[in-house]
Coordinates of C-alpha atoms in Angstrom, one line a residue:
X1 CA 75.9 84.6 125.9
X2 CA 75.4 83.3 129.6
X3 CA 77.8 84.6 132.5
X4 CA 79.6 80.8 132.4
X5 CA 80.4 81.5 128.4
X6 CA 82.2 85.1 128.8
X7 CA 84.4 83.8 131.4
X8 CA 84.9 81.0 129.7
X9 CA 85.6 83.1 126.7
X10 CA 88.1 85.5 128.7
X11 CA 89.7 83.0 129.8
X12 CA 90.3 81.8 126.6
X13 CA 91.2 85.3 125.2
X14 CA 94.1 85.9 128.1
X15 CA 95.4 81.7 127.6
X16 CA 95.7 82.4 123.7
X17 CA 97.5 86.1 124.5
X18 CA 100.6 83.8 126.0
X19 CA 100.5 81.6 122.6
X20 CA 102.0 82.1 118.8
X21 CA 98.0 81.9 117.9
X22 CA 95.8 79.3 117.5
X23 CA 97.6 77.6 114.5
X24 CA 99.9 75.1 116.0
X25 CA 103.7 75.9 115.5
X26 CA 105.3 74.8 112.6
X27 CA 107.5 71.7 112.5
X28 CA 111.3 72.6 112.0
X29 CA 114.3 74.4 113.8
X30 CA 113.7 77.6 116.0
X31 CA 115.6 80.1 114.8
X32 CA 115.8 83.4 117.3
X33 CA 116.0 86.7 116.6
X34 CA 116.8 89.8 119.2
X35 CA 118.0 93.6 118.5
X36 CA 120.4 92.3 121.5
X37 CA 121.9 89.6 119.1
X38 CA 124.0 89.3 116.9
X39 CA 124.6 88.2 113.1
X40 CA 128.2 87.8 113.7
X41 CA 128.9 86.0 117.3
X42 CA 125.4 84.5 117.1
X43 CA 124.4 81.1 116.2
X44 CA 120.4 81.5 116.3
X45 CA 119.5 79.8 119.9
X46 CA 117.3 81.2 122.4
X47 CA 120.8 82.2 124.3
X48 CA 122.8 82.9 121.4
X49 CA 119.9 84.7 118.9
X50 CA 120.9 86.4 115.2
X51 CA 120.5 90.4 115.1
X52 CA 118.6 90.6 112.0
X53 CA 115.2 88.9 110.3
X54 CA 116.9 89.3 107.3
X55 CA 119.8 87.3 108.5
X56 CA 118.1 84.3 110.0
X57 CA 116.4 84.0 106.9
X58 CA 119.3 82.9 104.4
X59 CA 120.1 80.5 107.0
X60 CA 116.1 79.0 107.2
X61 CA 115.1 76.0 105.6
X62 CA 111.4 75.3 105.0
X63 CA 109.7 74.4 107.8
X64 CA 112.2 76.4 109.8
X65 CA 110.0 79.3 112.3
X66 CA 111.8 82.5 113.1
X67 CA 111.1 83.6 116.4
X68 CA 111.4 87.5 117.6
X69 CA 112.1 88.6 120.7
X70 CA 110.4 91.6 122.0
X71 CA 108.5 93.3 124.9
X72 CA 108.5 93.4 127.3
X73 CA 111.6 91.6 127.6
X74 CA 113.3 93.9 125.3
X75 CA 112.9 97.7 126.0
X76 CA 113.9 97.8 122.1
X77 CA 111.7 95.7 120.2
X78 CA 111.6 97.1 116.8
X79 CA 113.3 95.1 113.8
X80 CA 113.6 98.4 111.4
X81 CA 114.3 96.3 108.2
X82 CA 112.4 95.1 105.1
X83 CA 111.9 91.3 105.1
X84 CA 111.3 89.3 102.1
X85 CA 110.4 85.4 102.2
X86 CA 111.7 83.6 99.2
X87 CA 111.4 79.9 101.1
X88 CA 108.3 77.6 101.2
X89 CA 107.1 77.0 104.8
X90 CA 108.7 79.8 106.4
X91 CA 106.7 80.9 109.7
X92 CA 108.2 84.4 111.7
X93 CA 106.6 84.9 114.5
X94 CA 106.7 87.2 118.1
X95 CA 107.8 85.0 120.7
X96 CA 105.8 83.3 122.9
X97 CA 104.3 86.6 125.6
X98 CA 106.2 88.8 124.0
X99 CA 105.4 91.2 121.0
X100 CA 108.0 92.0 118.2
X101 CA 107.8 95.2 115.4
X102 CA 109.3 95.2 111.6
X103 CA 109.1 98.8 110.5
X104 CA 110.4 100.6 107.4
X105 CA 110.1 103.9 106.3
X106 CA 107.1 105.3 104.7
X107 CA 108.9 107.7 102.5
X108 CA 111.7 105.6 101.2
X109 CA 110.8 104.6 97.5
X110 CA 113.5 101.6 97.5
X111 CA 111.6 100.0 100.4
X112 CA 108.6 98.9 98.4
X113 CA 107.2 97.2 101.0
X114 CA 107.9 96.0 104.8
X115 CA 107.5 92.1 104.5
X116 CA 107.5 91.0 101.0
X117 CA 106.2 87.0 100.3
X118 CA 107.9 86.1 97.3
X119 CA 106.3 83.6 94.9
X120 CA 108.5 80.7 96.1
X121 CA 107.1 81.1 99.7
X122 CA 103.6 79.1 99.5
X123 CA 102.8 78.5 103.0
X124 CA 104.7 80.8 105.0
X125 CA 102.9 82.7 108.0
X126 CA 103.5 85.9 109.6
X127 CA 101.8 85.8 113.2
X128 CA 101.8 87.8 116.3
X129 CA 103.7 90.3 114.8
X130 CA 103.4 94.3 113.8
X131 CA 104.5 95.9 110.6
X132 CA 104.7 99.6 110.5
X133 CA 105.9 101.5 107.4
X134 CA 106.6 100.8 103.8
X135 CA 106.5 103.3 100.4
X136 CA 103.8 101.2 99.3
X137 CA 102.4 98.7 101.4
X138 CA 102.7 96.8 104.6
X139 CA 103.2 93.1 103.3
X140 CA 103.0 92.0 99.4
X141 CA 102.5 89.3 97.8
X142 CA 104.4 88.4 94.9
X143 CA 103.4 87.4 91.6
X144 CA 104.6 85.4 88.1
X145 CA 101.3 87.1 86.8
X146 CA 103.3 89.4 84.3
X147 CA 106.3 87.4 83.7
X148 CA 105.7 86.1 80.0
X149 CA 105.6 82.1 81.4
X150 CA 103.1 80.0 81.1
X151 CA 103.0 79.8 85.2
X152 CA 101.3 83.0 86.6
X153 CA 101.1 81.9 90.3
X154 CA 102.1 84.1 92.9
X155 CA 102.1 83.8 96.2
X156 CA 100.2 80.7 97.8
X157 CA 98.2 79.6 100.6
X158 CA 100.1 82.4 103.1
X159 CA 98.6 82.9 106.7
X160 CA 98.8 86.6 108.3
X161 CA 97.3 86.0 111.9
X162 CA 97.2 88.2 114.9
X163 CA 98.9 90.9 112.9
X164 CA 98.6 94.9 113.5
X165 CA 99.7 96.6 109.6
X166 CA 99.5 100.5 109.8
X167 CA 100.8 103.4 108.9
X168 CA 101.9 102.7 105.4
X169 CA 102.2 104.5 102.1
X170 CA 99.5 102.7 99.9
X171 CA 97.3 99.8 101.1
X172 CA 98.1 97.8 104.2
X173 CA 98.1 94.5 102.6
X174 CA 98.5 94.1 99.0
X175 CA 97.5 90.9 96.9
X176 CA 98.7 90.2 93.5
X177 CA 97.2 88.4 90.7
X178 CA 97.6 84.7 91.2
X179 CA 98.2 84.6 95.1
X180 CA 95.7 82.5 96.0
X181 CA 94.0 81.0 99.4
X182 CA 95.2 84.1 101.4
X183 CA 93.8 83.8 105.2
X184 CA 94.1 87.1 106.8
X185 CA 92.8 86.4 110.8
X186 CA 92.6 88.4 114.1
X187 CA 94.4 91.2 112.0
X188 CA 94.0 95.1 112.8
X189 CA 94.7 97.1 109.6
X190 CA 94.4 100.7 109.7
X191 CA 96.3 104.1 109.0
X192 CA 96.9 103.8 105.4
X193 CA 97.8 106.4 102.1
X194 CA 100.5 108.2 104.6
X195 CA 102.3 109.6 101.2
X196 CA 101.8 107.6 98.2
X197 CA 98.2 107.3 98.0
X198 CA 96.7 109.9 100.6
X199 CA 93.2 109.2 98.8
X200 CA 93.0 106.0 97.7
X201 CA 94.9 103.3 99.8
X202 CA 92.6 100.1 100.9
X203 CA 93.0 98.3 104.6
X204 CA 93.4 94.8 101.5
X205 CA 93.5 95.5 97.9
X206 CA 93.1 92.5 96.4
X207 CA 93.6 91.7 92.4
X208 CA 92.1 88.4 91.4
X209 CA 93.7 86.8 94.2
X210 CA 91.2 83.7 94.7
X211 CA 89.6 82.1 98.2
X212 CA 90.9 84.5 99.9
X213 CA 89.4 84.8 103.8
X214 CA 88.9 87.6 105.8
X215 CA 87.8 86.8 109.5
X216 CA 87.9 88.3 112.8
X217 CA 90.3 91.4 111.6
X218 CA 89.3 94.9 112.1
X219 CA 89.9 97.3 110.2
X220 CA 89.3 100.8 110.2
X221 CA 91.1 104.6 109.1
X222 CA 91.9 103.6 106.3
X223 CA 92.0 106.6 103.4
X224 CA 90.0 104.6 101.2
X225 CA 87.8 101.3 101.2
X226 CA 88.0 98.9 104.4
X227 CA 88.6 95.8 101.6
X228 CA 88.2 94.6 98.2
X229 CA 88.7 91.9 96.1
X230 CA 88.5 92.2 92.0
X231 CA 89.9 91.4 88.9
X232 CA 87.9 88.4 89.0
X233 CA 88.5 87.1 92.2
X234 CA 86.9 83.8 93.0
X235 CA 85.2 82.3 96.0
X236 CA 86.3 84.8 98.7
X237 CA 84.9 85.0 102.2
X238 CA 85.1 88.0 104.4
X239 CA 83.2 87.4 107.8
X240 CA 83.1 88.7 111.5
X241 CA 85.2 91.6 111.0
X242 CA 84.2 95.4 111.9
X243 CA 85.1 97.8 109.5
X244 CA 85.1 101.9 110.1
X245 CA 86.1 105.1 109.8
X246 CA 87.0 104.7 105.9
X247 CA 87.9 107.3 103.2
X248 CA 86.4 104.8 100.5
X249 CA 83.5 102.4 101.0
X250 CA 83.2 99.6 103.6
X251 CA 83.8 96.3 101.7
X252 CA 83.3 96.0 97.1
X253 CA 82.0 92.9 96.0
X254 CA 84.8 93.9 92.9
X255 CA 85.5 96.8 91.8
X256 CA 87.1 98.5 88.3
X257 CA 90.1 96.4 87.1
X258 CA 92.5 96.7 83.9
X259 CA 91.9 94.3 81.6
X260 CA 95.2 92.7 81.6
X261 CA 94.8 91.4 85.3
X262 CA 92.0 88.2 84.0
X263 CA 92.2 85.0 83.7
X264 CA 90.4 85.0 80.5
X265 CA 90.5 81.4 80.6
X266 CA 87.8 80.9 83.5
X267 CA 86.2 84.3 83.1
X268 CA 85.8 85.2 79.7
X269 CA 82.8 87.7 80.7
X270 CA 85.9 90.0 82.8
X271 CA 83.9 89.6 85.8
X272 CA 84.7 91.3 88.7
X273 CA 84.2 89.0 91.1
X274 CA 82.7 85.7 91.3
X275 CA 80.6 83.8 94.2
X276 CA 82.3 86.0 97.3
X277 CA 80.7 85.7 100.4
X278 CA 80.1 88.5 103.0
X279 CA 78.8 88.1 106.1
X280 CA 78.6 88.7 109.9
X281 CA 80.5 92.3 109.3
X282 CA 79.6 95.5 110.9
X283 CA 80.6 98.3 108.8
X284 CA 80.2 101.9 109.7
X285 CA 81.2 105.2 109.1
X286 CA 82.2 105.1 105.9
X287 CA 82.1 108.0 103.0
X288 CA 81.3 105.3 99.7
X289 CA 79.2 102.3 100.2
X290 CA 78.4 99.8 103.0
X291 CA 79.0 96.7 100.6
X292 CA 79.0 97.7 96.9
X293 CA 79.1 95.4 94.3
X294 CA 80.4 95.5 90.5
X295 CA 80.3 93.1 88.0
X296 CA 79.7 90.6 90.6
X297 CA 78.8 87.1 89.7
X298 CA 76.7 84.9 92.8
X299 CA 77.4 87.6 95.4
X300 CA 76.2 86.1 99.0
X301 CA 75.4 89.1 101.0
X302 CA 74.5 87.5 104.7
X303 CA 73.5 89.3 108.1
X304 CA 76.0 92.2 107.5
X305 CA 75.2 95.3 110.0
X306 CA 76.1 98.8 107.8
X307 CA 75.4 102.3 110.0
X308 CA 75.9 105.4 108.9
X309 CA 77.4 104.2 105.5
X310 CA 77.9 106.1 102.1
X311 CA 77.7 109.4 103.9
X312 CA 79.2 111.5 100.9
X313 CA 78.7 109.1 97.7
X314 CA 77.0 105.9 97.1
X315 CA 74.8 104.2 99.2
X316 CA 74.1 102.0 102.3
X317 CA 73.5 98.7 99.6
X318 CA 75.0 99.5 96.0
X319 CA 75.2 98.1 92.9
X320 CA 77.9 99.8 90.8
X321 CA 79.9 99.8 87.2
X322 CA 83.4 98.8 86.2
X323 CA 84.6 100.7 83.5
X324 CA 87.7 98.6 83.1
X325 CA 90.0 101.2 81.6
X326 CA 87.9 101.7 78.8
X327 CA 89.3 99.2 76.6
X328 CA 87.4 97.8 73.8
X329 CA 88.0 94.4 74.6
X330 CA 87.0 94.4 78.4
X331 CA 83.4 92.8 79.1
X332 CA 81.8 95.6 81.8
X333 CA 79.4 93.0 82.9
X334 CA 76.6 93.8 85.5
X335 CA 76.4 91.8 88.5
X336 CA 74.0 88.9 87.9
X337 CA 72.2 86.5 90.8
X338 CA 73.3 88.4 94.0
X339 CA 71.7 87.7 97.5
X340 CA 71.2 89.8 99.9
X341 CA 69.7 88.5 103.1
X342 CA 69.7 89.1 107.1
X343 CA 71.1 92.8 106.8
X344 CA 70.7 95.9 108.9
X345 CA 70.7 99.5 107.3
X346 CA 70.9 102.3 110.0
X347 CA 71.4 105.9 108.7
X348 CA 71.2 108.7 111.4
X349 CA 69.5 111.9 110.5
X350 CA 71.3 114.1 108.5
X351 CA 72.7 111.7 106.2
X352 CA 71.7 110.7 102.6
X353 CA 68.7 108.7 102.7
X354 CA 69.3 106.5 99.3
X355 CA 69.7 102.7 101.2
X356 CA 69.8 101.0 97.8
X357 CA 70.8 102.4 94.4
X358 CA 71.0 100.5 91.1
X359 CA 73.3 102.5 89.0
X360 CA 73.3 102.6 85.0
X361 CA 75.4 105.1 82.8
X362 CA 75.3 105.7 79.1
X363 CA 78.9 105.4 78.4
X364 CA 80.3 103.2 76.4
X365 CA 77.0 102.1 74.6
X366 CA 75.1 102.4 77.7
X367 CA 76.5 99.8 80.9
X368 CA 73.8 98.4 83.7
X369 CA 75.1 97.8 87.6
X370 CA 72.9 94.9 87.9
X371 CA 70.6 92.1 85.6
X372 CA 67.8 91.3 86.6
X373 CA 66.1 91.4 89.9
X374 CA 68.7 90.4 93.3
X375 CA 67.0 88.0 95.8
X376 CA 66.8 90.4 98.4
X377 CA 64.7 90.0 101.7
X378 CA 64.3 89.7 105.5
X379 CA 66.5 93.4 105.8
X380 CA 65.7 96.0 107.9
X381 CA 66.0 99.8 106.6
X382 CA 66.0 102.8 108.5
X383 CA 66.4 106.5 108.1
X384 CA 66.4 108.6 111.8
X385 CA 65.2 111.5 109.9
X386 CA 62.6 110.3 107.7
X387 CA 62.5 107.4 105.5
X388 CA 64.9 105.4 103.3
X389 CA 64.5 105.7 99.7
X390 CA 65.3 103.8 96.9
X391 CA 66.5 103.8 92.8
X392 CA 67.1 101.8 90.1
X393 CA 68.4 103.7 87.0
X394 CA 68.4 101.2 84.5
X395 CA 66.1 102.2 81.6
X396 CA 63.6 99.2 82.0
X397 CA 63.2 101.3 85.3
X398 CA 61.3 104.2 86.5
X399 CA 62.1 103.9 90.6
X400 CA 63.8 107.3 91.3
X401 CA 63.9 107.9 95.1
X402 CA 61.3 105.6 95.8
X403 CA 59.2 105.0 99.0
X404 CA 60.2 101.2 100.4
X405 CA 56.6 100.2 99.6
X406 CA 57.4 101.6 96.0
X407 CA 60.9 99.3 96.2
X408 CA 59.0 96.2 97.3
X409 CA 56.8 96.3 94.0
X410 CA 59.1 97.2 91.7
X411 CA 61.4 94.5 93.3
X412 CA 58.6 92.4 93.4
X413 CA 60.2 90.8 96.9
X414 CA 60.9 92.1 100.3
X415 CA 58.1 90.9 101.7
X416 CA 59.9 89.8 104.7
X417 CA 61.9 93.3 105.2
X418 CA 61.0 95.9 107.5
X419 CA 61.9 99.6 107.9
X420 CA 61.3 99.9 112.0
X421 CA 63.4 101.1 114.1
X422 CA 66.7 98.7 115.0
X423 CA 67.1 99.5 118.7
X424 CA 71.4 98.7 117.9
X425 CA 73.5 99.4 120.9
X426 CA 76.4 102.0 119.9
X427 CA 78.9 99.1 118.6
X428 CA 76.1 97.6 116.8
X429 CA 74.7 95.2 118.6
X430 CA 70.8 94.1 119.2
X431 CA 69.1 95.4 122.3
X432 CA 66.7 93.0 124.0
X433 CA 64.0 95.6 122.5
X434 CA 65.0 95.1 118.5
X435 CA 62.4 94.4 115.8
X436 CA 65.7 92.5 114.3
X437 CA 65.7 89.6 117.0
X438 CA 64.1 86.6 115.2
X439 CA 63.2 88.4 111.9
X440 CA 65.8 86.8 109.7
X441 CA 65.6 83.5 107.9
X442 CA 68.1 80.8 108.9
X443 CA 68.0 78.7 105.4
X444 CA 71.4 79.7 103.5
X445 CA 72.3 82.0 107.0
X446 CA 75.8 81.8 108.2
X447 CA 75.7 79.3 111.8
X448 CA 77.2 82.1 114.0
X449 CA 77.7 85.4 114.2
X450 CA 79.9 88.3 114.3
X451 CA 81.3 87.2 117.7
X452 CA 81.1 83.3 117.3
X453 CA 77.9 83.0 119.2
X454 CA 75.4 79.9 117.2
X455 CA 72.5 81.0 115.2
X456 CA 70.1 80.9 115.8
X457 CA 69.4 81.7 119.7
X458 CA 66.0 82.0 119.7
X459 CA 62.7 81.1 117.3
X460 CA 64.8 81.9 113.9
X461 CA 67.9 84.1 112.8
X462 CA 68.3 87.8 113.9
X463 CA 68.7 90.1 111.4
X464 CA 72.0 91.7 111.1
X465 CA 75.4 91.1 112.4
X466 CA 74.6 90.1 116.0
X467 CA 72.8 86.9 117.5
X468 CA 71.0 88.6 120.4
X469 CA 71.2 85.9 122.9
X470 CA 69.1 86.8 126.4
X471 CA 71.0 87.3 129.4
X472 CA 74.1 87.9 127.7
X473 CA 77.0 90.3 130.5
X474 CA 78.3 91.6 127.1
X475 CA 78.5 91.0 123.5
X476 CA 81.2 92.8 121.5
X477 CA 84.3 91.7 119.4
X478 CA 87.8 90.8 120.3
X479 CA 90.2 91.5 117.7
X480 CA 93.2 90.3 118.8
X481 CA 94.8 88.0 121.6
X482 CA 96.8 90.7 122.7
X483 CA 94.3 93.6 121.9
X484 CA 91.3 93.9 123.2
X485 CA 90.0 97.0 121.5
X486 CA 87.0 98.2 122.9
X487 CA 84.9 100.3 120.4
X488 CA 83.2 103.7 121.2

């Protein structure tokens, strides 16, 4: 990244900080919103603004935006009320350089949730906006999954851009069954399981919600995993996004899901998750896996950057079971024709030195994480204190704790891998001095990386999340357009 491209690129940052994001604002009447209005004497005009969200909205038509006024204009810019969206086309947003807060309680059963997308609202966006609160999550989306009809939609095709979701009960953002095409973008999620689930609330839980995309969010404190999507979610893409500092695991390629949430009728195996992507991610500090995967079919696994992952279960690269409640009927499948390409390992010293475990139980007649062989290769392992090991359970297997040489013939691949020393700066990025720098292979490799910048800069793709590009001033991520979080 030359000198011309980052002030290019800040100037773009501080321009886009004064806009509603980059989406272009919806067609259909402005109606305003201002804890200085009124619901009463107001008719919904810039000079004449509602009080309430909740107010404006029985008075929006599709295609209507709901603009919030907020700081600093407004030394009060909190909006302490639930919202729920029942209108296609809806958009809510902050208004233009200013920044508007919904909060509910955390503690308050009734309140379910702070902005609730009911399954009429297909399209509607939330942008440039913060939610705080809610007994169980942040935003919802709404489902017909369970309602007896032959319809089991939910949600569709809702936009959550330039959003901050924290401090909630469960999970941040919750997806139900059928609420497809999801884009969650420039979102910081963190601060979840305040009282409901203190140990297990997700940054996105996500139940067979298909294409859903993840991109440029961070997400990180969270009191369980960073993300996942299961239940036999489809075609999802999480990319460019840092996620740390996570009770759980970094990002599940699915996870364990009741039976009763699959669409038997286009995956009659119960897998867990089917063709999601991953890539351009740094994850660290997390107490479960980097990227696990379960039951997951045509996993793409793609210049991801995992340090000091799986630091009390799991490890770095994991391949695990779904025991799907148990029930007789529920497939269990292993995860068939993952690949797993481009990434970076770093453990420090002191921490577990497993980087890739194949697990396999005898429950239930005896499950396997994984069939077959995964097309892994052009990674990069490393241990600080010694060497990173390697196991595959499954009874065609005797690899317990093996050496990476060990791995590579037992794999029969990884020829291209290495186990040297990364040389990462302390965010995660490639030092001029990195074994990493044109070590990857470009065919099948994502075009850019975690900060936008092309691949490849130089004789063939880096491994890992970061494009090292010479000369570059800086190279680090910028989260939001009104946040520029700097990591440690």
């Amino acid at each position: 990244m030359n000198v011309q491209r980052v002030a290019l690129l800040l100037t773009i940052a501080l321009f886009f900080a004064c806009l509603p994001g980059t989406a272009a604002v919806p067609q259909g009447a402005g109606i305003y919103v201002s804890t200085a209005g009124s619901d009463t004497s107001g008719d919904g005009s810039l000079g004449n603004p509602f009080r309430t969200i909740g107010h404006a909205l029985t008075v929006a038509a599709p295609g209507d935006t709901i603009v919030l006024r907020g700081a600093p204009v407004l030394a009060n810019n909190v909006y302490s009320e639930p919202i729920r969206i029942q209108q296609p086309n809806i958009t809510i947003r902050s208004q233009t350089g200013e920044w508007a807060i919904i909060q509910c309680p955390v503690d308050d059963e009734n309140i379910a949730q702070c902005v609730r997308f009911d399954v009429d609202s297909d399209g509607s966006r939330l942008q440039r906006v913060e939610v705080i609160g809610g007994y169980y999550y942040g935003i919802k989306l709404e489902t017909k999954w369970d309602w007896g009809g032959p319809d089991r939609s939910g949600a569709l095709n809702i936009l959550l851009e330039d959003v901050k979701v924290h401090d909630t009960g469960n999970a941040a953002i919750k997806v139900t069954p059928g609420c497809d095409d999801l884009t969650v973008r420039r979102a910081e999620l963190y601060n979840t399981g305040l009282t409901v689930r203190p140990d297990s609330a997700e940054g996105i839980d996500n139940v067979n919600g298909d294409r859903m995309i993840v991109q440029d969010s961070y997400i990180h404190d969270t009191s369980a995993t960073g993300l996942y999507f299961k239940g036999g979610a489809t075609d999802c893409v999480v990319e460019r996004t840092r996620i740390e500092h996570t009770g759980g695991a970094g990002i599940l390629v699915g996870f364990d899901t009741s039976p009763e949430y699959f669409d038997l009728t286009v995956n009659p195996e119960y897998y867990e998750s089917i063709r999601g992507v991953i890539r351009n991610n740094i994850i660290r500090d997390t107490q479960w896996a980097g990227i696990g995967l379960y039951a997951a079919k045509d996993a793409q696994i793609w210049n991801n950057t995992l340090i000091d992952t799986a630091q009390t279960a799991h490890s770095p690269i994991y391949f695990g079971i779904p025991f799907q409640d148990w029930e007789p009927e529920a497939g269990r499948p292993p995860s068939v024709n993952p690949i797993l390409k481009n990434n970076l390992v770093y453990q420090s010293r002191g921490l577990p030195t497993e980087c890739v475990y194949i697990r396999y139980t005898d429950e239930l007649g005896g499950l396997s994480a994984l069939s077959g062989m995964p097309a892994m290769d052009y990674n990069l392992y490393f241990h600080a204190g010694g060497n990173c090991r390697f196991t595959d359970r499954r009874p065609t297997s005797s690899l317990d704790h093996g050496t990476f040489s060990q791995w590579q013939t037992h794999l029969g691949g990884e020829s291209h891998s290495q186990t040297s020393a990364p040389q990462l700066t302390a965010d995660g990025h490639l030092l001029a001095s990195s074994p990493a720098i044109d070590a990857g292979v470009c065919t099948g490799a994502p075009t850019d990386d975690c900060d936008g910048d092309r691949r490849p800069q130089g004789a063939a793709c880096d491994i890992g999340a970061d494009e090292f590009a010479s000369g570059a001033v800086f190279d680090h991520f910028i989260y939001l357009p009104l946040v520029h979080r700097k990591s440690p």
